PDB file of C-alpha atoms in Angstrom:
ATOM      1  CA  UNK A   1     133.290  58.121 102.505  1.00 69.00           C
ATOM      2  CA  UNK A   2     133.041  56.711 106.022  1.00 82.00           C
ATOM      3  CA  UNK A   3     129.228  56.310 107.085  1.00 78.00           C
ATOM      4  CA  UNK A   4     129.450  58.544 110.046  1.00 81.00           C
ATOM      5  CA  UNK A   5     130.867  61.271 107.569  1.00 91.00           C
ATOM      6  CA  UNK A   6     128.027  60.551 105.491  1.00 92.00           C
ATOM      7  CA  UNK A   7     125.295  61.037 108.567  1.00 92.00           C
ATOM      8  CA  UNK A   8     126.908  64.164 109.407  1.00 94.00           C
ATOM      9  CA  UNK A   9     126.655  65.209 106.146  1.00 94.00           C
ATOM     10  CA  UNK A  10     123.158  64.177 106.031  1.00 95.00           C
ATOM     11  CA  UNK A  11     122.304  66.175 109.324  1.00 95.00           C
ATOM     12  CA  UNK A  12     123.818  69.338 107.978  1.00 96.00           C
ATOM     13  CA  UNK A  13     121.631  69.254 104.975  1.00 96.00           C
ATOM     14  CA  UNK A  14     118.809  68.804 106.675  1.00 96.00           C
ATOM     15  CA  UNK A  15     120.046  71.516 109.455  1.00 96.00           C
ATOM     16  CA  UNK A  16     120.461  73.892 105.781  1.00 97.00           C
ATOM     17  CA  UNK A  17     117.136  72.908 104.116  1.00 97.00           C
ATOM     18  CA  UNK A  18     115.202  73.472 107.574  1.00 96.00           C
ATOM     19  CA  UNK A  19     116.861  77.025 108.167  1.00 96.00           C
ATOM     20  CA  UNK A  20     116.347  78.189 104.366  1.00 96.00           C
ATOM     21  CA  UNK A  21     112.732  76.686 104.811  1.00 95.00           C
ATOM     22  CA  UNK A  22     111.831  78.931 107.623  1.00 95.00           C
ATOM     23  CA  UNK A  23     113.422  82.450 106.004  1.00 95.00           C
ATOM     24  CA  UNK A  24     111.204  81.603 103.390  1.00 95.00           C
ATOM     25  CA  UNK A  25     108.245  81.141 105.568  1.00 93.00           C
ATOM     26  CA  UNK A  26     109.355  83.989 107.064  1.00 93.00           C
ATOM     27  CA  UNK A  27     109.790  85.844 103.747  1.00 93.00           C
ATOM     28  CA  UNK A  28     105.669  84.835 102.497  1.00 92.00           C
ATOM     29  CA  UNK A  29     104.199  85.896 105.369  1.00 91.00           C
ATOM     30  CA  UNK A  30     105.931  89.598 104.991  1.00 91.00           C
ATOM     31  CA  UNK A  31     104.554  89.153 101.340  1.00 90.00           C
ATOM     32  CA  UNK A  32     101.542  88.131 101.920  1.00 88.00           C
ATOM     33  CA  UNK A  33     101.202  90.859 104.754  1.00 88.00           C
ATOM     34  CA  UNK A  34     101.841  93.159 101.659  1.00 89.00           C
ATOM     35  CA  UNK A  35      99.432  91.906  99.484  1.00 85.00           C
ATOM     36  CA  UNK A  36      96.534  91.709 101.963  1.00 82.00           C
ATOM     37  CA  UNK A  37      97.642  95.786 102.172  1.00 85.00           C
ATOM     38  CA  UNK A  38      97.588  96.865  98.994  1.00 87.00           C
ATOM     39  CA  UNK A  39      94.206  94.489  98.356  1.00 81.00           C
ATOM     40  CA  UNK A  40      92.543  96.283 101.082  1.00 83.00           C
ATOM     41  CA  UNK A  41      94.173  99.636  99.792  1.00 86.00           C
ATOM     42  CA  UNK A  42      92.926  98.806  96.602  1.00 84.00           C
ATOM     43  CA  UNK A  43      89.408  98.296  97.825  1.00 79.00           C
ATOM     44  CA  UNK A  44      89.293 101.577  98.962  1.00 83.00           C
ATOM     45  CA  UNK A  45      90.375 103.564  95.854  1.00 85.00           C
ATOM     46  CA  UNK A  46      88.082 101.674  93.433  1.00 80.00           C
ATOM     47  CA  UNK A  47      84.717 102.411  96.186  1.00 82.00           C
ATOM     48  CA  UNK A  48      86.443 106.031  95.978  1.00 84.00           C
ATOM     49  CA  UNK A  49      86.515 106.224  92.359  1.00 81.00           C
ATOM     50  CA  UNK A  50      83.401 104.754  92.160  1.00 78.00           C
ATOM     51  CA  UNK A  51      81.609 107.572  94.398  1.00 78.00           C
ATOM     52  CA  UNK A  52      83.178 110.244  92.717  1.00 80.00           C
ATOM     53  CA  UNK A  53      82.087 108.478  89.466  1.00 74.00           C
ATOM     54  CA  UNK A  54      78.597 108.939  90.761  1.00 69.00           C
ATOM     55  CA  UNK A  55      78.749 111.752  92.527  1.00 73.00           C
ATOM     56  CA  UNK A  56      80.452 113.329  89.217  1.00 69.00           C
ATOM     57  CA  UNK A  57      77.414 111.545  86.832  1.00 62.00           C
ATOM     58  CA  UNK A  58      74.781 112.612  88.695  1.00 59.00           C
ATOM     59  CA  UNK A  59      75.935 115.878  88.791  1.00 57.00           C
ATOM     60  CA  UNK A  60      76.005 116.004  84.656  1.00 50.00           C
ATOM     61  CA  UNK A  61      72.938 114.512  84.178  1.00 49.00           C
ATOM     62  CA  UNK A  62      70.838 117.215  86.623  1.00 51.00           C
ATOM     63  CA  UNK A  63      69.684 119.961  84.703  1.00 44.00           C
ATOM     64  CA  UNK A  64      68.982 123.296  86.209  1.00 37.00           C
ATOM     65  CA  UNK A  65      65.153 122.068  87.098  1.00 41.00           C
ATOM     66  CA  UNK A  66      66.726 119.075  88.381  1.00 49.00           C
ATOM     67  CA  UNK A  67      65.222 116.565  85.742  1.00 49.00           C
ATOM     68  CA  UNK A  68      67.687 114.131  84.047  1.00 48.00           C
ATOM     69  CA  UNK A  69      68.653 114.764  80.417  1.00 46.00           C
ATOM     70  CA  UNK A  70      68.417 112.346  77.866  1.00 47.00           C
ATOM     71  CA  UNK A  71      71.327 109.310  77.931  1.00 46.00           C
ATOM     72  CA  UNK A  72      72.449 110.388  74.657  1.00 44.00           C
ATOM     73  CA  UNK A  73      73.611 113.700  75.851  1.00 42.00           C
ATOM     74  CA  UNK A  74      75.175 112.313  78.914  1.00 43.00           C
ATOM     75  CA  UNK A  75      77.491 110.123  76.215  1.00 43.00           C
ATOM     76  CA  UNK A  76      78.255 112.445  74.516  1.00 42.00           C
ATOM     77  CA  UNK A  77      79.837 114.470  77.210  1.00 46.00           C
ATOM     78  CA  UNK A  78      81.951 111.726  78.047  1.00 47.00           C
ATOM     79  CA  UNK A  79      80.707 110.774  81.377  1.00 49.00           C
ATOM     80  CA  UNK A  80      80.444 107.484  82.716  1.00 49.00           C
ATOM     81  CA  UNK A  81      76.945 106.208  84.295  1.00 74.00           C
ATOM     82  CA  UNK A  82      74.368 104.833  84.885  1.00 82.00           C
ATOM     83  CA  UNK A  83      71.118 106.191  83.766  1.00 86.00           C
ATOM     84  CA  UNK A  84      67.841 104.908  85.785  1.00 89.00           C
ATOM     85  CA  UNK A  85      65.917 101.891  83.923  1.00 87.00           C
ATOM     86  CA  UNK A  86      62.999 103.190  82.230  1.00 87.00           C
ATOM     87  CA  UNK A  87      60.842 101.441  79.317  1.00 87.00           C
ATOM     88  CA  UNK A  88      62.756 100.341  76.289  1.00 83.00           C
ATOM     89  CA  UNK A  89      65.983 101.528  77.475  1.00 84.00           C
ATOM     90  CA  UNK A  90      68.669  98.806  76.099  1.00 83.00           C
ATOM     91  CA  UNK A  91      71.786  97.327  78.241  1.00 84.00           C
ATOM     92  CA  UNK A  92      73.558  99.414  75.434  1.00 83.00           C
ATOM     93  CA  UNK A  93      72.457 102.640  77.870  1.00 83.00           C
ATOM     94  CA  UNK A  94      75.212 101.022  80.519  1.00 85.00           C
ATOM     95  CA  UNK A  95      79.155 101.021  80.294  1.00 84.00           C
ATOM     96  CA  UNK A  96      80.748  98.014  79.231  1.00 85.00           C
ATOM     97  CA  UNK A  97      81.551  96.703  82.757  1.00 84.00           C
ATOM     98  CA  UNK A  98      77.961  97.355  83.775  1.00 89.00           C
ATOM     99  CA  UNK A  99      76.459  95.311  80.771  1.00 88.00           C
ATOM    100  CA  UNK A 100      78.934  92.268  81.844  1.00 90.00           C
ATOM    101  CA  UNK A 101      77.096  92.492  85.158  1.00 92.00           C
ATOM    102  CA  UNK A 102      73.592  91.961  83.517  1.00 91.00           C
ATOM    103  CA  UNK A 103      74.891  89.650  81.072  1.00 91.00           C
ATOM    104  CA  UNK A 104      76.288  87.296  83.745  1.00 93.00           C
ATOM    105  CA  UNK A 105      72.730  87.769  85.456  1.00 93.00           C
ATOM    106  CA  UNK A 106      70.963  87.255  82.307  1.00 90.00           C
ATOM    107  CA  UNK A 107      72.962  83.472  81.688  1.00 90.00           C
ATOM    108  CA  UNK A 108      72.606  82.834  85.258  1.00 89.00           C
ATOM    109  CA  UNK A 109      69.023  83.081  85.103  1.00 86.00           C
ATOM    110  CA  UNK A 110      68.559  84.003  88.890  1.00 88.00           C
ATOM    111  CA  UNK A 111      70.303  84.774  92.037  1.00 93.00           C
ATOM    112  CA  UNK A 112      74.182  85.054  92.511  1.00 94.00           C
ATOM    113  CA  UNK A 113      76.524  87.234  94.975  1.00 93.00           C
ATOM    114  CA  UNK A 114      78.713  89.605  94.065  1.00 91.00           C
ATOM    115  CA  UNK A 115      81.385  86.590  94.064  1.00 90.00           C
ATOM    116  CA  UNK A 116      80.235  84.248  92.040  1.00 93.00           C
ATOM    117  CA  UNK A 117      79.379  87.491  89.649  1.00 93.00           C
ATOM    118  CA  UNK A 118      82.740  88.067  89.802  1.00 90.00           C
ATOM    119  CA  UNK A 119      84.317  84.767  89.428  1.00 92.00           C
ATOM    120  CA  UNK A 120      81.775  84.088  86.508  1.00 92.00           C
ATOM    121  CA  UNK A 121      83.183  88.017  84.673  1.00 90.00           C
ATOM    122  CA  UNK A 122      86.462  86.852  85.051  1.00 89.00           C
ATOM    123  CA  UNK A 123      87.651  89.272  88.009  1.00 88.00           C
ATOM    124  CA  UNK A 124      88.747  86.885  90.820  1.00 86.00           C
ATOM    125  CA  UNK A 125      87.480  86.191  93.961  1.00 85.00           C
ATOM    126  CA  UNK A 126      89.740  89.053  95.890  1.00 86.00           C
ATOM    127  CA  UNK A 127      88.230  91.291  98.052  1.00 84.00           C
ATOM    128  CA  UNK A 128      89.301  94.357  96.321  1.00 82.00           C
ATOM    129  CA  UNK A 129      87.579  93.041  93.183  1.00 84.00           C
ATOM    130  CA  UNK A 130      84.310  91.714  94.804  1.00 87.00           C
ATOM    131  CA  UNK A 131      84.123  95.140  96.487  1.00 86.00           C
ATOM    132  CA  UNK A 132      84.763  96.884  93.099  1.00 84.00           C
ATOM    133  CA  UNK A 133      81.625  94.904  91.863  1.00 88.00           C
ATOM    134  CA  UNK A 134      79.600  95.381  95.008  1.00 89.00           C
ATOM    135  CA  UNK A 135      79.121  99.121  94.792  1.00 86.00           C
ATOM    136  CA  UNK A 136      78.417  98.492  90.990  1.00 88.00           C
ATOM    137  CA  UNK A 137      75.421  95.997  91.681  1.00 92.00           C
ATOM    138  CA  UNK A 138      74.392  98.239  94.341  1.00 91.00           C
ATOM    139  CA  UNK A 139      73.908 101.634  91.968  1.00 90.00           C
ATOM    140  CA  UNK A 140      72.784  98.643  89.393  1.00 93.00           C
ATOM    141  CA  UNK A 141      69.693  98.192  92.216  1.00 93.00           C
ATOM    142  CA  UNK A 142      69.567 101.551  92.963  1.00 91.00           C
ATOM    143  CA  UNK A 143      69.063 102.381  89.595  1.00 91.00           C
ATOM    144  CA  UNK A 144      66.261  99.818  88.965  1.00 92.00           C
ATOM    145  CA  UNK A 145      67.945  97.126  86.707  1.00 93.00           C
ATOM    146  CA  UNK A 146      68.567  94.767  89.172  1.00 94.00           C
ATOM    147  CA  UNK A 147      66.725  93.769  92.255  1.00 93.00           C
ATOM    148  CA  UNK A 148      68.021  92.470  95.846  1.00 93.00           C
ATOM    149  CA  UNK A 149      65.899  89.599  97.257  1.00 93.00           C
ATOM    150  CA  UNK A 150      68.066  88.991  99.653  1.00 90.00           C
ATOM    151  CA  UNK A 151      70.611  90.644 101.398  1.00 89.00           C
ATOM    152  CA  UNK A 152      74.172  90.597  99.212  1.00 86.00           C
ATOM    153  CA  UNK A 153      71.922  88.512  96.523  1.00 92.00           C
ATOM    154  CA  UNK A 154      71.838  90.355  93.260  1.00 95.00           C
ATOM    155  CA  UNK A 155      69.093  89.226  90.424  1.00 93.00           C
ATOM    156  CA  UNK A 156      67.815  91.180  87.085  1.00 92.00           C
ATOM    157  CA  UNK A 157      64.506  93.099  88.060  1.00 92.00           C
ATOM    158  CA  UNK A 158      61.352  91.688  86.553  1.00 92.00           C
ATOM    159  CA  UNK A 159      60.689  94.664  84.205  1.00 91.00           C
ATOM    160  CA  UNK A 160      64.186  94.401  82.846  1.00 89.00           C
ATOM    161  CA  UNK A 161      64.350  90.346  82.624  1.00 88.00           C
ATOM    162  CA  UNK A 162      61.444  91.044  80.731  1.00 88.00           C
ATOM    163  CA  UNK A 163      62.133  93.503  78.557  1.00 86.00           C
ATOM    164  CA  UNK A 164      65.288  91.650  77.714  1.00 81.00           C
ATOM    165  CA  UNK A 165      63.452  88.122  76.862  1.00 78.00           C
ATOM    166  CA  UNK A 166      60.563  90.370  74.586  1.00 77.00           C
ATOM    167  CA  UNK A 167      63.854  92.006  72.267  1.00 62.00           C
ATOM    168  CA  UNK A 168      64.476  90.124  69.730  1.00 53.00           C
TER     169      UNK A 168
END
């Protein structure tokens, strides 16, 4: 083979390799256009389900006078939520995904974000899964098991840090 033929050769490799590199760039940016959709889509449906979670506990739990009713009945109806901390109510009270929160908190042994929460439950880092977790450590707060120092910082609230170092 003649070196010339060999260069051209060469050239319309390269000429190959440079257009099949850019349809593929082309290709991961529609994909990743895709993903960022259906991650943001995502995000949505989980706060959704999460609100009509909540909207659909509370709703159970209010009795006619509007005082809640014990956490065993609310079990046993099958809903899923989470009660308000009161004295010597145990993290077995929560759903499982609510007790991984705590538990996280409880290794930790102070502040974290809803990130680091989630990278240390073993959800990712994606925004539809940090979202996911966000409402849950907000009812968490709401609820009085865990307390916000800071704004997006999530800790375990004194009385239930406390309660959980005193059970044996």
């Amino acid at each position: 083979m003649a070196v010339g033929s060999l260069l051209e050769e060469l050239a319309r490799r390269q000429a190959e390799s440079r257009r099949l590199i850019e349809e593929l760039a082309e290709e991961l940016a529609r994909v990743r256009a895709r993903l960022d959709a259906e991650e943001e889509r995502l995000a949505r449906l989980v706060i959704t389900a999460e609100t009509v979670e909540e909207i659909v506990g509370e709703a159970a739990v209010a009795d006619e006078a509007g005082g809640p009713e014990p956490v065993e009945e609310v079990v046993r109806r099958g809903v899923v939520t989470v009660p308000p901390w009161r004295p010597g109510l145990g993290l077995d009270a929560l759903p499982q995904a609510y007790r991984d929160v705590l538990e996280v908190l409880v290794d930790a042994g102070g502040v974290m974000r809803a990130g680091k929460i989630s990278v240390a439950m073993g959800r990712g880092e994606s925004a539809a899964k940090v979202e996911g977790l966000r409402g849950k450590l907000k009812r968490l707060v709401e609820r009085g098991w865990l307390a916000e120092p800071g704004p997006g910082e999530f800790t375990l609230a004194e009385q239930v840090r406390y309660q959980i170092t005193q059970d044996p």
